[in-house]
Amino acid sequence: MANRDYVKRGRGNSGKKTQRNKPSSSRKPWRSGLLAVGLLGVFGYGLYTLSNDPEPPQPLVQQAKPKPKTQKLLPPPPEEKWDYVESLPSREIEVTAKEQVVSEIPYIMQCGAYTNAAQAEARKLDIAFQGINSKIRKKEDSKWYRVVLGPYKYKRDAERDKHKLQRAKIEPCAIWKDTQ
């Protein structure tokens, strides 16, 4: 069987050549050119008339006739009833600070519990880069290595270190009273 080339054959014409649509000669390109020239002329005329528009008349300034001076007595300005301008600089306020509660049981902060000692050492190193000392604790009957900070006398100090570690993306850390 011979090879047939279906691409050259054409589509459904069975070998007949098709006529291409030629642009019709009925178009008249001079019409669009004439329209463009007309629009430019109208636009130019509009600009010309705007530039030759007369200035608006200046308003006439009339001389104000002097009014006969009739002296009306004005009441005196009211007395200022507020004396804060003088009293505030000399005012003193006493503030009593709330006493900090010192707990008998110190606070500790735990920043991780790991079954692997290497992971606990890595967390301790991260905390050390923040300038905070930590310890690794392991209970005898447990397999967990806990990374612990403290003891803190005040809970406020533990909170300060916790926020410092949070800013360094070292989380989660929990604060509680050390019972050991």
CSV table of N, CA and C in Angstrom, one decimal:
chain,number,residue,atom,x,y,z
A,1,MET,N,0.8,-1.2,0.0
A,1,MET,CA,0.0,0.0,0.0
A,1,MET,C,0.9,1.2,0.0
A,2,ALA,N,0.5,2.2,-0.7
A,2,ALA,CA,1.3,3.4,-0.9
A,2,ALA,C,1.0,4.4,0.3
A,3,ASN,N,2.0,5.1,0.6
A,3,ASN,CA,1.8,6.2,1.7
A,3,ASN,C,1.0,7.3,1.1
A,4,ARG,N,0.1,7.8,1.9
A,4,ARG,CA,-0.7,9.0,1.5
A,4,ARG,C,-0.4,10.1,2.4
A,5,ASP,N,-0.3,11.3,1.8
A,5,ASP,CA,0.0,12.5,2.5
A,5,ASP,C,-1.3,13.2,2.7
A,6,TYR,N,-1.9,13.1,3.9
A,6,TYR,CA,-3.2,13.7,4.1
A,6,TYR,C,-3.1,15.2,4.4
A,7,VAL,N,-2.0,15.7,4.7
A,7,VAL,CA,-1.8,17.1,5.0
A,7,VAL,C,-1.9,17.9,3.8
A,8,LYS,N,-1.2,17.5,2.7
A,8,LYS,CA,-1.3,18.3,1.5
A,8,LYS,C,-2.6,18.2,0.7
A,9,ARG,N,-3.3,17.2,1.0
A,9,ARG,CA,-4.5,16.9,0.3
A,9,ARG,C,-5.6,18.0,0.6
A,10,GLY,N,-5.6,18.6,1.7
A,10,GLY,CA,-6.6,19.6,2.0
A,10,GLY,C,-7.7,19.1,2.8
A,11,ARG,N,-8.6,19.9,3.2
A,11,ARG,CA,-9.7,19.6,4.1
A,11,ARG,C,-11.0,19.5,3.3
A,12,GLY,N,-11.5,18.4,3.0
A,12,GLY,CA,-12.8,18.2,2.5
A,12,GLY,C,-13.0,18.8,1.1
A,13,ASN,N,-12.0,19.3,0.4
A,13,ASN,CA,-12.2,19.9,-0.9
A,13,ASN,C,-11.9,18.9,-2.0
A,14,SER,N,-11.3,17.8,-1.6
A,14,SER,CA,-10.9,16.8,-2.5
A,14,SER,C,-10.0,17.4,-3.6
A,15,GLY,N,-9.0,18.1,-3.3
A,15,GLY,CA,-8.1,18.6,-4.2
A,15,GLY,C,-8.4,20.0,-4.9
A,16,LYS,N,-9.5,20.6,-4.6
A,16,LYS,CA,-9.9,21.8,-5.2
A,16,LYS,C,-9.2,23.0,-4.4
A,17,LYS,N,-8.7,23.9,-5.1
A,17,LYS,CA,-8.2,25.1,-4.4
A,17,LYS,C,-9.3,26.1,-4.0
A,18,THR,N,-9.1,26.7,-2.9
A,18,THR,CA,-10.1,27.6,-2.4
A,18,THR,C,-9.7,29.0,-2.7
A,19,GLN,N,-10.6,29.8,-2.9
A,19,GLN,CA,-10.3,31.2,-3.2
A,19,GLN,C,-10.3,32.0,-1.9
A,20,ARG,N,-9.3,32.8,-1.8
A,20,ARG,CA,-9.1,33.6,-0.6
A,20,ARG,C,-10.0,34.8,-0.7
A,21,ASN,N,-10.5,35.3,0.4
A,21,ASN,CA,-11.2,36.5,0.4
A,21,ASN,C,-10.3,37.7,0.3
A,22,LYS,N,-10.4,38.4,-0.8
A,22,LYS,CA,-9.6,39.6,-1.0
A,22,LYS,C,-10.3,40.8,-0.4
A,23,PRO,N,-9.5,41.7,0.2
A,23,PRO,CA,-10.2,42.9,0.7
A,23,PRO,C,-11.0,43.6,-0.4
A,24,SER,N,-12.2,44.0,0.0
A,24,SER,CA,-13.1,44.6,-1.0
A,24,SER,C,-12.6,46.0,-1.3
A,25,SER,N,-12.7,46.4,-2.5
A,25,SER,CA,-12.3,47.7,-2.9
A,25,SER,C,-13.3,48.8,-2.6
A,26,SER,N,-14.4,48.3,-1.9
A,26,SER,CA,-15.4,49.3,-1.5
A,26,SER,C,-15.0,50.1,-0.3
A,27,ARG,N,-14.0,49.7,0.4
A,27,ARG,CA,-13.5,50.5,1.5
A,27,ARG,C,-12.9,51.8,0.9
A,28,LYS,N,-13.1,52.9,1.7
A,28,LYS,CA,-12.5,54.1,1.2
A,28,LYS,C,-11.7,54.7,2.4
A,29,PRO,N,-10.4,54.5,2.4
A,29,PRO,CA,-9.6,55.0,3.5
A,29,PRO,C,-9.5,56.5,3.6
A,30,TRP,N,-9.9,57.2,2.6
A,30,TRP,CA,-9.8,58.7,2.7
A,30,TRP,C,-10.9,59.2,3.6
A,31,ARG,N,-12.0,58.4,3.8
A,31,ARG,CA,-13.0,58.9,4.7
A,31,ARG,C,-12.5,59.0,6.1
A,32,SER,N,-11.8,58.0,6.6
A,32,SER,CA,-11.3,58.0,8.0
A,32,SER,C,-10.3,59.1,8.1
A,33,GLY,N,-9.5,59.4,7.1
A,33,GLY,CA,-8.5,60.5,7.1
A,33,GLY,C,-9.2,61.8,7.2
A,34,LEU,N,-10.2,62.0,6.4
A,34,LEU,CA,-11.0,63.2,6.4
A,34,LEU,C,-11.7,63.5,7.8
A,35,LEU,N,-12.2,62.4,8.4
A,35,LEU,CA,-12.8,62.5,9.7
A,35,LEU,C,-11.8,62.9,10.7
A,36,ALA,N,-10.6,62.4,10.7
A,36,ALA,CA,-9.5,62.7,11.6
A,36,ALA,C,-9.1,64.2,11.5
A,37,VAL,N,-9.0,64.6,10.2
A,37,VAL,CA,-8.6,66.0,10.0
A,37,VAL,C,-9.7,67.0,10.5
A,38,GLY,N,-11.0,66.6,10.3
A,38,GLY,CA,-12.1,67.4,10.8
A,38,GLY,C,-12.1,67.5,12.3
A,39,LEU,N,-11.9,66.3,13.0
A,39,LEU,CA,-11.9,66.4,14.5
A,39,LEU,C,-10.7,67.2,15.0
A,40,LEU,N,-9.6,67.1,14.4
A,40,LEU,CA,-8.4,68.0,14.8
A,40,LEU,C,-8.8,69.4,14.6
A,41,GLY,N,-9.4,69.8,13.5
A,41,GLY,CA,-9.8,71.2,13.3
A,41,GLY,C,-10.8,71.7,14.3
A,42,VAL,N,-11.8,70.9,14.7
A,42,VAL,CA,-12.7,71.3,15.7
A,42,VAL,C,-12.0,71.5,17.1
A,43,PHE,N,-11.1,70.6,17.4
A,43,PHE,CA,-10.3,70.6,18.7
A,43,PHE,C,-9.5,71.9,18.7
A,44,GLY,N,-8.8,72.2,17.6
A,44,GLY,CA,-8.0,73.4,17.5
A,44,GLY,C,-8.8,74.7,17.6
A,45,TYR,N,-10.0,74.7,17.0
A,45,TYR,CA,-10.8,75.9,17.1
A,45,TYR,C,-11.3,76.1,18.5
A,46,GLY,N,-11.6,75.0,19.2
A,46,GLY,CA,-12.0,75.1,20.6
A,46,GLY,C,-10.9,75.7,21.5
A,47,LEU,N,-9.7,75.2,21.3
A,47,LEU,CA,-8.5,75.8,22.0
A,47,LEU,C,-8.3,77.3,21.7
A,48,TYR,N,-8.5,77.6,20.5
A,48,TYR,CA,-8.3,79.0,20.1
A,48,TYR,C,-9.4,79.9,20.7
A,49,THR,N,-10.6,79.5,20.7
A,49,THR,CA,-11.7,80.3,21.4
A,49,THR,C,-11.5,80.4,22.9
A,50,LEU,N,-11.0,79.4,23.5
A,50,LEU,CA,-10.7,79.4,24.9
A,50,LEU,C,-9.6,80.4,25.3
A,51,SER,N,-8.6,80.4,24.4
A,51,SER,CA,-7.4,81.3,24.7
A,51,SER,C,-7.8,82.8,24.5
A,52,ASN,N,-8.7,83.0,23.6
A,52,ASN,CA,-9.1,84.4,23.3
A,52,ASN,C,-10.3,84.9,24.2
A,53,ASP,N,-10.7,84.1,25.1
A,53,ASP,CA,-11.8,84.5,26.0
A,53,ASP,C,-11.4,85.7,26.8
A,54,PRO,N,-12.3,86.7,26.9
A,54,PRO,CA,-11.9,87.9,27.6
A,54,PRO,C,-11.8,87.6,29.1
A,55,GLU,N,-11.0,88.4,29.8
A,55,GLU,CA,-10.9,88.2,31.2
A,55,GLU,C,-12.2,88.7,31.9
A,56,PRO,N,-12.5,88.0,33.0
A,56,PRO,CA,-13.7,88.5,33.7
A,56,PRO,C,-13.5,89.9,34.3
A,57,PRO,N,-14.5,90.7,34.4
A,57,PRO,CA,-14.3,92.0,34.9
A,57,PRO,C,-13.9,92.0,36.4
A,58,GLN,N,-13.0,92.9,36.7
A,58,GLN,CA,-12.6,93.0,38.1
A,58,GLN,C,-13.7,93.6,39.0
A,59,PRO,N,-13.9,93.1,40.2
A,59,PRO,CA,-14.9,93.6,41.0
A,59,PRO,C,-14.5,95.0,41.5
A,60,LEU,N,-15.5,95.9,41.5
A,60,LEU,CA,-15.2,97.2,42.0
A,60,LEU,C,-15.1,97.3,43.5
A,61,VAL,N,-14.1,98.0,43.9
A,61,VAL,CA,-13.9,98.1,45.3
A,61,VAL,C,-14.6,99.4,45.8
A,62,GLN,N,-15.6,99.3,46.6
A,62,GLN,CA,-16.2,100.5,47.0
A,62,GLN,C,-15.6,100.9,48.4
A,63,GLN,N,-15.5,102.2,48.5
A,63,GLN,CA,-14.9,102.8,49.7
A,63,GLN,C,-16.0,102.6,50.8
A,64,ALA,N,-15.6,102.1,51.9
A,64,ALA,CA,-16.6,101.9,53.0
A,64,ALA,C,-16.7,103.3,53.6
A,65,LYS,N,-18.0,103.6,53.8
A,65,LYS,CA,-18.2,104.8,54.5
A,65,LYS,C,-18.0,104.7,56.0
A,66,PRO,N,-17.3,105.6,56.5
A,66,PRO,CA,-17.1,105.4,58.0
A,66,PRO,C,-18.4,105.6,58.7
A,67,LYS,N,-18.6,104.6,59.6
A,67,LYS,CA,-19.8,104.6,60.4
A,67,LYS,C,-19.6,105.6,61.5
A,68,PRO,N,-20.7,106.1,61.9
A,68,PRO,CA,-20.6,107.0,63.0
A,68,PRO,C,-20.2,106.2,64.2
A,69,LYS,N,-19.2,106.7,65.0
A,69,LYS,CA,-18.7,105.9,66.1
A,69,LYS,C,-19.7,106.1,67.3
A,70,THR,N,-20.3,105.0,67.6
A,70,THR,CA,-21.1,105.0,68.7
A,70,THR,C,-20.4,104.1,69.7
A,71,GLN,N,-20.1,104.6,70.8
A,71,GLN,CA,-19.3,103.8,71.8
A,71,GLN,C,-20.3,102.9,72.6
A,72,LYS,N,-20.2,101.6,72.4
A,72,LYS,CA,-21.0,100.7,73.2
A,72,LYS,C,-20.0,100.1,74.2
A,73,LEU,N,-20.4,100.2,75.4
A,73,LEU,CA,-19.6,99.6,76.4
A,73,LEU,C,-19.7,98.1,76.4
A,74,LEU,N,-18.6,97.5,76.3
A,74,LEU,CA,-18.6,96.0,76.4
A,74,LEU,C,-18.4,95.6,77.8
A,75,PRO,N,-19.0,94.5,78.1
A,75,PRO,CA,-18.8,94.0,79.5
A,75,PRO,C,-17.3,93.5,79.7
A,76,PRO,N,-16.8,93.6,80.8
A,76,PRO,CA,-15.4,93.1,81.1
A,76,PRO,C,-15.3,91.6,80.8
A,77,PRO,N,-14.2,91.2,80.4
A,77,PRO,CA,-14.1,89.7,80.1
A,77,PRO,C,-14.3,88.9,81.4
A,78,PRO,N,-14.8,87.8,81.2
A,78,PRO,CA,-15.2,87.0,82.5
A,78,PRO,C,-13.9,86.5,83.1
A,79,GLU,N,-14.0,86.4,84.4
A,79,GLU,CA,-12.9,85.9,85.2
A,79,GLU,C,-12.7,84.4,85.0
A,80,GLU,N,-11.5,84.0,84.9
A,80,GLU,CA,-11.2,82.6,84.7
A,80,GLU,C,-11.5,81.8,86.0
A,81,LYS,N,-12.4,80.8,85.9
A,81,LYS,CA,-12.7,80.1,87.1
A,81,LYS,C,-11.9,78.9,87.3
A,82,TRP,N,-11.0,78.6,86.4
A,82,TRP,CA,-10.1,77.4,86.5
A,82,TRP,C,-8.7,77.9,87.0
A,83,ASP,N,-8.2,77.3,87.9
A,83,ASP,CA,-6.9,77.7,88.4
A,83,ASP,C,-5.8,76.6,88.2
A,84,TYR,N,-6.1,75.7,87.3
A,84,TYR,CA,-5.2,74.6,87.0
A,84,TYR,C,-3.8,75.0,86.6
A,85,VAL,N,-3.7,76.2,85.9
A,85,VAL,CA,-2.4,76.6,85.4
A,85,VAL,C,-1.5,76.9,86.6
A,86,GLU,N,-2.0,77.4,87.6
A,86,GLU,CA,-1.1,77.6,88.8
A,86,GLU,C,-1.0,76.4,89.7
A,87,SER,N,-2.1,75.6,89.8
A,87,SER,CA,-2.1,74.6,90.8
A,87,SER,C,-1.4,73.3,90.4
A,88,LEU,N,-1.4,73.0,89.1
A,88,LEU,CA,-0.8,71.8,88.6
A,88,LEU,C,0.7,71.7,88.8
A,89,PRO,N,1.5,72.7,88.5
A,89,PRO,CA,3.0,72.6,88.8
A,89,PRO,C,3.3,72.3,90.2
A,90,SER,N,2.6,72.8,91.1
A,90,SER,CA,2.9,72.7,92.5
A,90,SER,C,2.2,71.5,93.2
A,91,ARG,N,1.5,70.7,92.4
A,91,ARG,CA,0.7,69.6,93.0
A,91,ARG,C,1.6,68.4,93.1
A,92,GLU,N,1.5,67.6,94.2
A,92,GLU,CA,2.2,66.4,94.4
A,92,GLU,C,1.2,65.3,94.6
A,93,ILE,N,1.5,64.2,94.0
A,93,ILE,CA,0.6,63.0,94.2
A,93,ILE,C,1.5,61.9,94.8
A,94,GLU,N,0.9,61.3,95.8
A,94,GLU,CA,1.6,60.2,96.5
A,94,GLU,C,1.1,58.9,95.9
A,95,VAL,N,2.0,58.1,95.6
A,95,VAL,CA,1.7,56.7,95.1
A,95,VAL,C,2.3,55.7,96.0
A,96,THR,N,1.5,54.8,96.4
A,96,THR,CA,2.1,53.7,97.2
A,96,THR,C,2.2,52.5,96.3
A,97,ALA,N,3.4,51.9,96.2
A,97,ALA,CA,3.6,50.7,95.4
A,97,ALA,C,3.1,49.5,96.2
A,98,LYS,N,2.6,48.6,95.5
A,98,LYS,CA,2.1,47.3,96.1
A,98,LYS,C,3.3,46.5,96.4
A,99,GLU,N,3.3,45.9,97.5
A,99,GLU,CA,4.5,45.1,97.9
A,99,GLU,C,4.5,43.8,97.1
A,100,GLN,N,5.7,43.4,96.7
A,100,GLN,CA,5.8,42.2,96.0
A,100,GLN,C,5.7,41.0,97.0
A,101,VAL,N,5.0,40.0,96.6
A,101,VAL,CA,4.8,38.9,97.4
A,101,VAL,C,6.0,37.9,97.2
A,102,VAL,N,6.7,37.6,98.3
A,102,VAL,CA,7.8,36.7,98.3
A,102,VAL,C,7.3,35.3,98.7
A,103,SER,N,7.4,34.4,97.8
A,103,SER,CA,6.8,33.1,98.1
A,103,SER,C,7.9,32.3,98.8
A,104,GLU,N,7.4,31.4,99.7
A,104,GLU,CA,8.3,30.5,100.4
A,104,GLU,C,8.9,29.4,99.5
A,105,ILE,N,8.1,29.1,98.5
A,105,ILE,CA,8.5,28.1,97.5
A,105,ILE,C,9.0,28.8,96.3
A,106,PRO,N,10.2,28.6,95.8
A,106,PRO,CA,10.7,29.4,94.7
A,106,PRO,C,10.0,28.9,93.4
A,107,TYR,N,10.1,29.8,92.4
A,107,TYR,CA,9.5,29.5,91.1
A,107,TYR,C,10.6,29.0,90.2
A,108,ILE,N,10.2,28.0,89.3
A,108,ILE,CA,11.1,27.5,88.3
A,108,ILE,C,10.4,27.6,86.9
A,109,MET,N,11.2,27.6,85.9
A,109,MET,CA,10.6,27.6,84.5
A,109,MET,C,11.2,26.5,83.7
A,110,GLN,N,10.3,25.7,83.2
A,110,GLN,CA,10.8,24.5,82.4
A,110,GLN,C,10.5,24.9,80.9
A,111,CYS,N,11.6,24.7,80.1
A,111,CYS,CA,11.5,25.0,78.7
A,111,CYS,C,11.7,23.8,77.8
A,112,GLY,N,11.3,22.7,78.3
A,112,GLY,CA,11.3,21.5,77.4
A,112,GLY,C,11.6,20.2,78.2
A,113,ALA,N,11.1,19.1,77.8
A,113,ALA,CA,11.4,17.8,78.3
A,113,ALA,C,11.6,16.9,77.2
A,114,TYR,N,12.8,16.2,77.2
A,114,TYR,CA,13.2,15.4,76.1
A,114,TYR,C,13.7,14.0,76.5
A,115,THR,N,13.5,13.0,75.7
A,115,THR,CA,13.9,11.7,76.0
A,115,THR,C,15.4,11.5,75.6
A,116,ASN,N,15.9,12.4,74.8
A,116,ASN,CA,17.2,12.3,74.3
A,116,ASN,C,18.1,13.4,75.0
A,117,ALA,N,19.2,13.0,75.5
A,117,ALA,CA,20.1,14.0,76.2
A,117,ALA,C,20.6,15.0,75.2
A,118,ALA,N,20.9,14.6,74.0
A,118,ALA,CA,21.4,15.6,73.0
A,118,ALA,C,20.4,16.7,72.7
A,119,GLN,N,19.1,16.3,72.6
A,119,GLN,CA,18.1,17.4,72.4
A,119,GLN,C,18.0,18.3,73.5
A,120,ALA,N,18.1,17.8,74.7
A,120,ALA,CA,18.1,18.7,75.9
A,120,ALA,C,19.3,19.6,75.9
A,121,GLU,N,20.5,19.1,75.5
A,121,GLU,CA,21.7,19.9,75.5
A,121,GLU,C,21.6,21.0,74.4
A,122,ALA,N,20.9,20.7,73.3
A,122,ALA,CA,20.7,21.7,72.2
A,122,ALA,C,19.8,22.8,72.7
A,123,ARG,N,18.7,22.5,73.5
A,123,ARG,CA,17.8,23.5,74.0
A,123,ARG,C,18.5,24.4,75.0
A,124,LYS,N,19.4,23.7,75.8
A,124,LYS,CA,20.1,24.5,76.8
A,124,LYS,C,21.1,25.4,76.2
A,125,LEU,N,21.7,25.0,75.0
A,125,LEU,CA,22.6,25.9,74.3
A,125,LEU,C,21.8,27.1,73.7
A,126,ASP,N,20.6,26.8,73.2
A,126,ASP,CA,19.8,27.9,72.6
A,126,ASP,C,19.5,29.0,73.7
A,127,ILE,N,19.2,28.5,74.9
A,127,ILE,CA,18.9,29.4,76.0
A,127,ILE,C,20.1,30.2,76.4
A,128,ALA,N,21.3,29.5,76.4
A,128,ALA,CA,22.5,30.1,76.8
A,128,ALA,C,22.9,31.3,75.9
A,129,PHE,N,22.5,31.1,74.6
A,129,PHE,CA,22.8,32.2,73.6
A,129,PHE,C,22.0,33.5,74.0
A,130,GLN,N,20.9,33.4,74.7
A,130,GLN,CA,20.1,34.5,75.2
A,130,GLN,C,20.6,35.1,76.5
A,131,GLY,N,21.7,34.5,77.0
A,131,GLY,CA,22.3,35.1,78.2
A,131,GLY,C,21.6,34.6,79.5
A,132,ILE,N,20.9,33.5,79.5
A,132,ILE,CA,20.2,33.0,80.6
A,132,ILE,C,20.8,31.6,80.9
A,133,ASN,N,21.0,31.3,82.2
A,133,ASN,CA,21.6,30.0,82.7
A,133,ASN,C,20.4,29.0,82.8
A,134,SER,N,20.7,27.8,82.4
A,134,SER,CA,19.7,26.8,82.6
A,134,SER,C,20.4,25.5,83.0
A,135,LYS,N,19.6,24.5,83.5
A,135,LYS,CA,20.2,23.2,84.0
A,135,LYS,C,19.3,22.1,83.3
A,136,ILE,N,19.9,21.0,83.2
A,136,ILE,CA,19.2,19.8,82.8
A,136,ILE,C,19.0,18.9,84.0
A,137,ARG,N,17.8,18.5,84.2
A,137,ARG,CA,17.5,17.7,85.4
A,137,ARG,C,16.9,16.4,84.9
A,138,LYS,N,17.3,15.3,85.6
A,138,LYS,CA,16.7,14.0,85.2
A,138,LYS,C,16.5,13.3,86.5
A,139,LYS,N,15.2,12.8,86.7
A,139,LYS,CA,14.9,12.1,87.9
A,139,LYS,C,15.4,10.6,87.7
A,140,GLU,N,15.7,10.0,88.8
A,140,GLU,CA,16.3,8.7,88.7
A,140,GLU,C,15.3,7.6,88.1
A,141,ASP,N,14.0,7.7,88.4
A,141,ASP,CA,13.1,6.7,87.9
A,141,ASP,C,12.4,7.1,86.6
A,142,SER,N,12.9,8.2,86.0
A,142,SER,CA,12.3,8.7,84.8
A,142,SER,C,13.3,8.7,83.6
A,143,LYS,N,12.8,8.7,82.4
A,143,LYS,CA,13.6,8.7,81.2
A,143,LYS,C,13.7,10.1,80.6
A,144,TRP,N,13.0,11.1,81.2
A,144,TRP,CA,12.9,12.4,80.6
A,144,TRP,C,14.0,13.3,81.2
A,145,TYR,N,14.6,14.1,80.2
A,145,TYR,CA,15.6,15.2,80.6
A,145,TYR,C,14.9,16.5,80.5
A,146,ARG,N,14.8,17.2,81.6
A,146,ARG,CA,14.0,18.5,81.6
A,146,ARG,C,15.0,19.6,81.6
A,147,VAL,N,14.8,20.6,80.8
A,147,VAL,CA,15.6,21.8,80.8
A,147,VAL,C,14.9,22.9,81.7
A,148,VAL,N,15.6,23.2,82.8
A,148,VAL,CA,14.9,24.0,83.8
A,148,VAL,C,15.8,25.3,84.0
A,149,LEU,N,15.1,26.4,84.2
A,149,LEU,CA,15.7,27.7,84.6
A,149,LEU,C,15.2,28.1,86.0
A,150,GLY,N,16.1,28.7,86.7
A,150,GLY,CA,15.7,29.2,88.0
A,150,GLY,C,16.6,28.5,89.1
A,151,PRO,N,16.2,28.6,90.3
A,151,PRO,CA,15.0,29.1,90.9
A,151,PRO,C,14.9,30.6,90.9
A,152,TYR,N,13.7,31.1,90.9
A,152,TYR,CA,13.4,32.6,90.9
A,152,TYR,C,12.7,32.9,92.2
A,153,LYS,N,13.1,34.0,92.8
A,153,LYS,CA,12.5,34.4,94.1
A,153,LYS,C,11.1,35.0,93.8
A,154,TYR,N,11.0,35.8,92.7
A,154,TYR,CA,9.8,36.4,92.3
A,154,TYR,C,9.3,35.9,91.0
A,155,LYS,N,8.0,35.8,90.9
A,155,LYS,CA,7.4,35.3,89.6
A,155,LYS,C,7.6,36.3,88.5
A,156,ARG,N,7.7,37.5,88.8
A,156,ARG,CA,8.0,38.6,87.8
A,156,ARG,C,9.3,38.4,87.1
A,157,ASP,N,10.3,37.9,87.8
A,157,ASP,CA,11.6,37.6,87.2
A,157,ASP,C,11.5,36.5,86.2
A,158,ALA,N,10.8,35.5,86.6
A,158,ALA,CA,10.6,34.3,85.7
A,158,ALA,C,9.8,34.7,84.4
A,159,GLU,N,8.8,35.6,84.6
A,159,GLU,CA,8.0,36.1,83.5
A,159,GLU,C,8.9,36.9,82.5
A,160,ARG,N,9.8,37.7,83.1
A,160,ARG,CA,10.8,38.5,82.2
A,160,ARG,C,11.6,37.6,81.4
A,161,ASP,N,12.2,36.5,82.0
A,161,ASP,CA,13.0,35.6,81.2
A,161,ASP,C,12.2,34.9,80.2
A,162,LYS,N,10.9,34.5,80.5
A,162,LYS,CA,10.0,33.8,79.6
A,162,LYS,C,9.8,34.7,78.3
A,163,HIS,N,9.5,36.0,78.6
A,163,HIS,CA,9.3,36.9,77.4
A,163,HIS,C,10.5,37.1,76.6
A,164,LYS,N,11.7,37.1,77.2
A,164,LYS,CA,12.9,37.2,76.5
A,164,LYS,C,13.1,36.0,75.6
A,165,LEU,N,12.8,34.8,76.1
A,165,LEU,CA,12.9,33.6,75.3
A,165,LEU,C,11.9,33.5,74.2
A,166,GLN,N,10.7,34.0,74.5
A,166,GLN,CA,9.6,34.1,73.4
A,166,GLN,C,10.1,34.9,72.3
A,167,ARG,N,10.7,36.1,72.5
A,167,ARG,CA,11.2,36.9,71.5
A,167,ARG,C,12.3,36.2,70.6
A,168,ALA,N,13.0,35.3,71.2
A,168,ALA,CA,14.0,34.5,70.5
A,168,ALA,C,13.4,33.3,69.9
A,169,LYS,N,12.1,33.1,69.9
A,169,LYS,CA,11.4,32.0,69.3
A,169,LYS,C,11.7,30.7,70.1
A,170,ILE,N,12.0,30.7,71.4
A,170,ILE,CA,12.2,29.5,72.2
A,170,ILE,C,10.9,29.3,73.0
A,171,GLU,N,10.1,28.4,72.6
A,171,GLU,CA,8.8,28.2,73.2
A,171,GLU,C,8.6,26.7,73.3
A,172,PRO,N,7.7,26.1,74.0
A,172,PRO,CA,7.0,26.7,75.1
A,172,PRO,C,7.7,26.6,76.4
A,173,CYS,N,7.5,27.5,77.3
A,173,CYS,CA,8.1,27.5,78.6
A,173,CYS,C,7.0,27.7,79.6
A,174,ALA,N,7.1,26.9,80.7
A,174,ALA,CA,6.0,26.9,81.7
A,174,ALA,C,6.7,27.3,83.1
A,175,ILE,N,6.0,28.1,83.8
A,175,ILE,CA,6.4,28.6,85.1
A,175,ILE,C,5.6,27.9,86.2
A,176,TRP,N,6.2,27.4,87.2
A,176,TRP,CA,5.5,26.9,88.3
A,176,TRP,C,6.4,26.9,89.6
A,177,LYS,N,5.8,26.5,90.7
A,177,LYS,CA,6.5,26.5,92.0
A,177,LYS,C,7.3,25.2,92.0
A,178,ASP,N,8.5,25.3,92.5
A,178,ASP,CA,9.4,24.1,92.5
A,178,ASP,C,9.1,23.3,93.8
A,179,THR,N,8.6,22.1,93.5
A,179,THR,CA,8.3,21.2,94.6
A,179,THR,C,9.3,20.1,94.8
A,180,GLN,N,10.0,19.8,93.7
A,180,GLN,CA,11.0,18.7,93.6
A,180,GLN,C,10.5,17.6,94.4
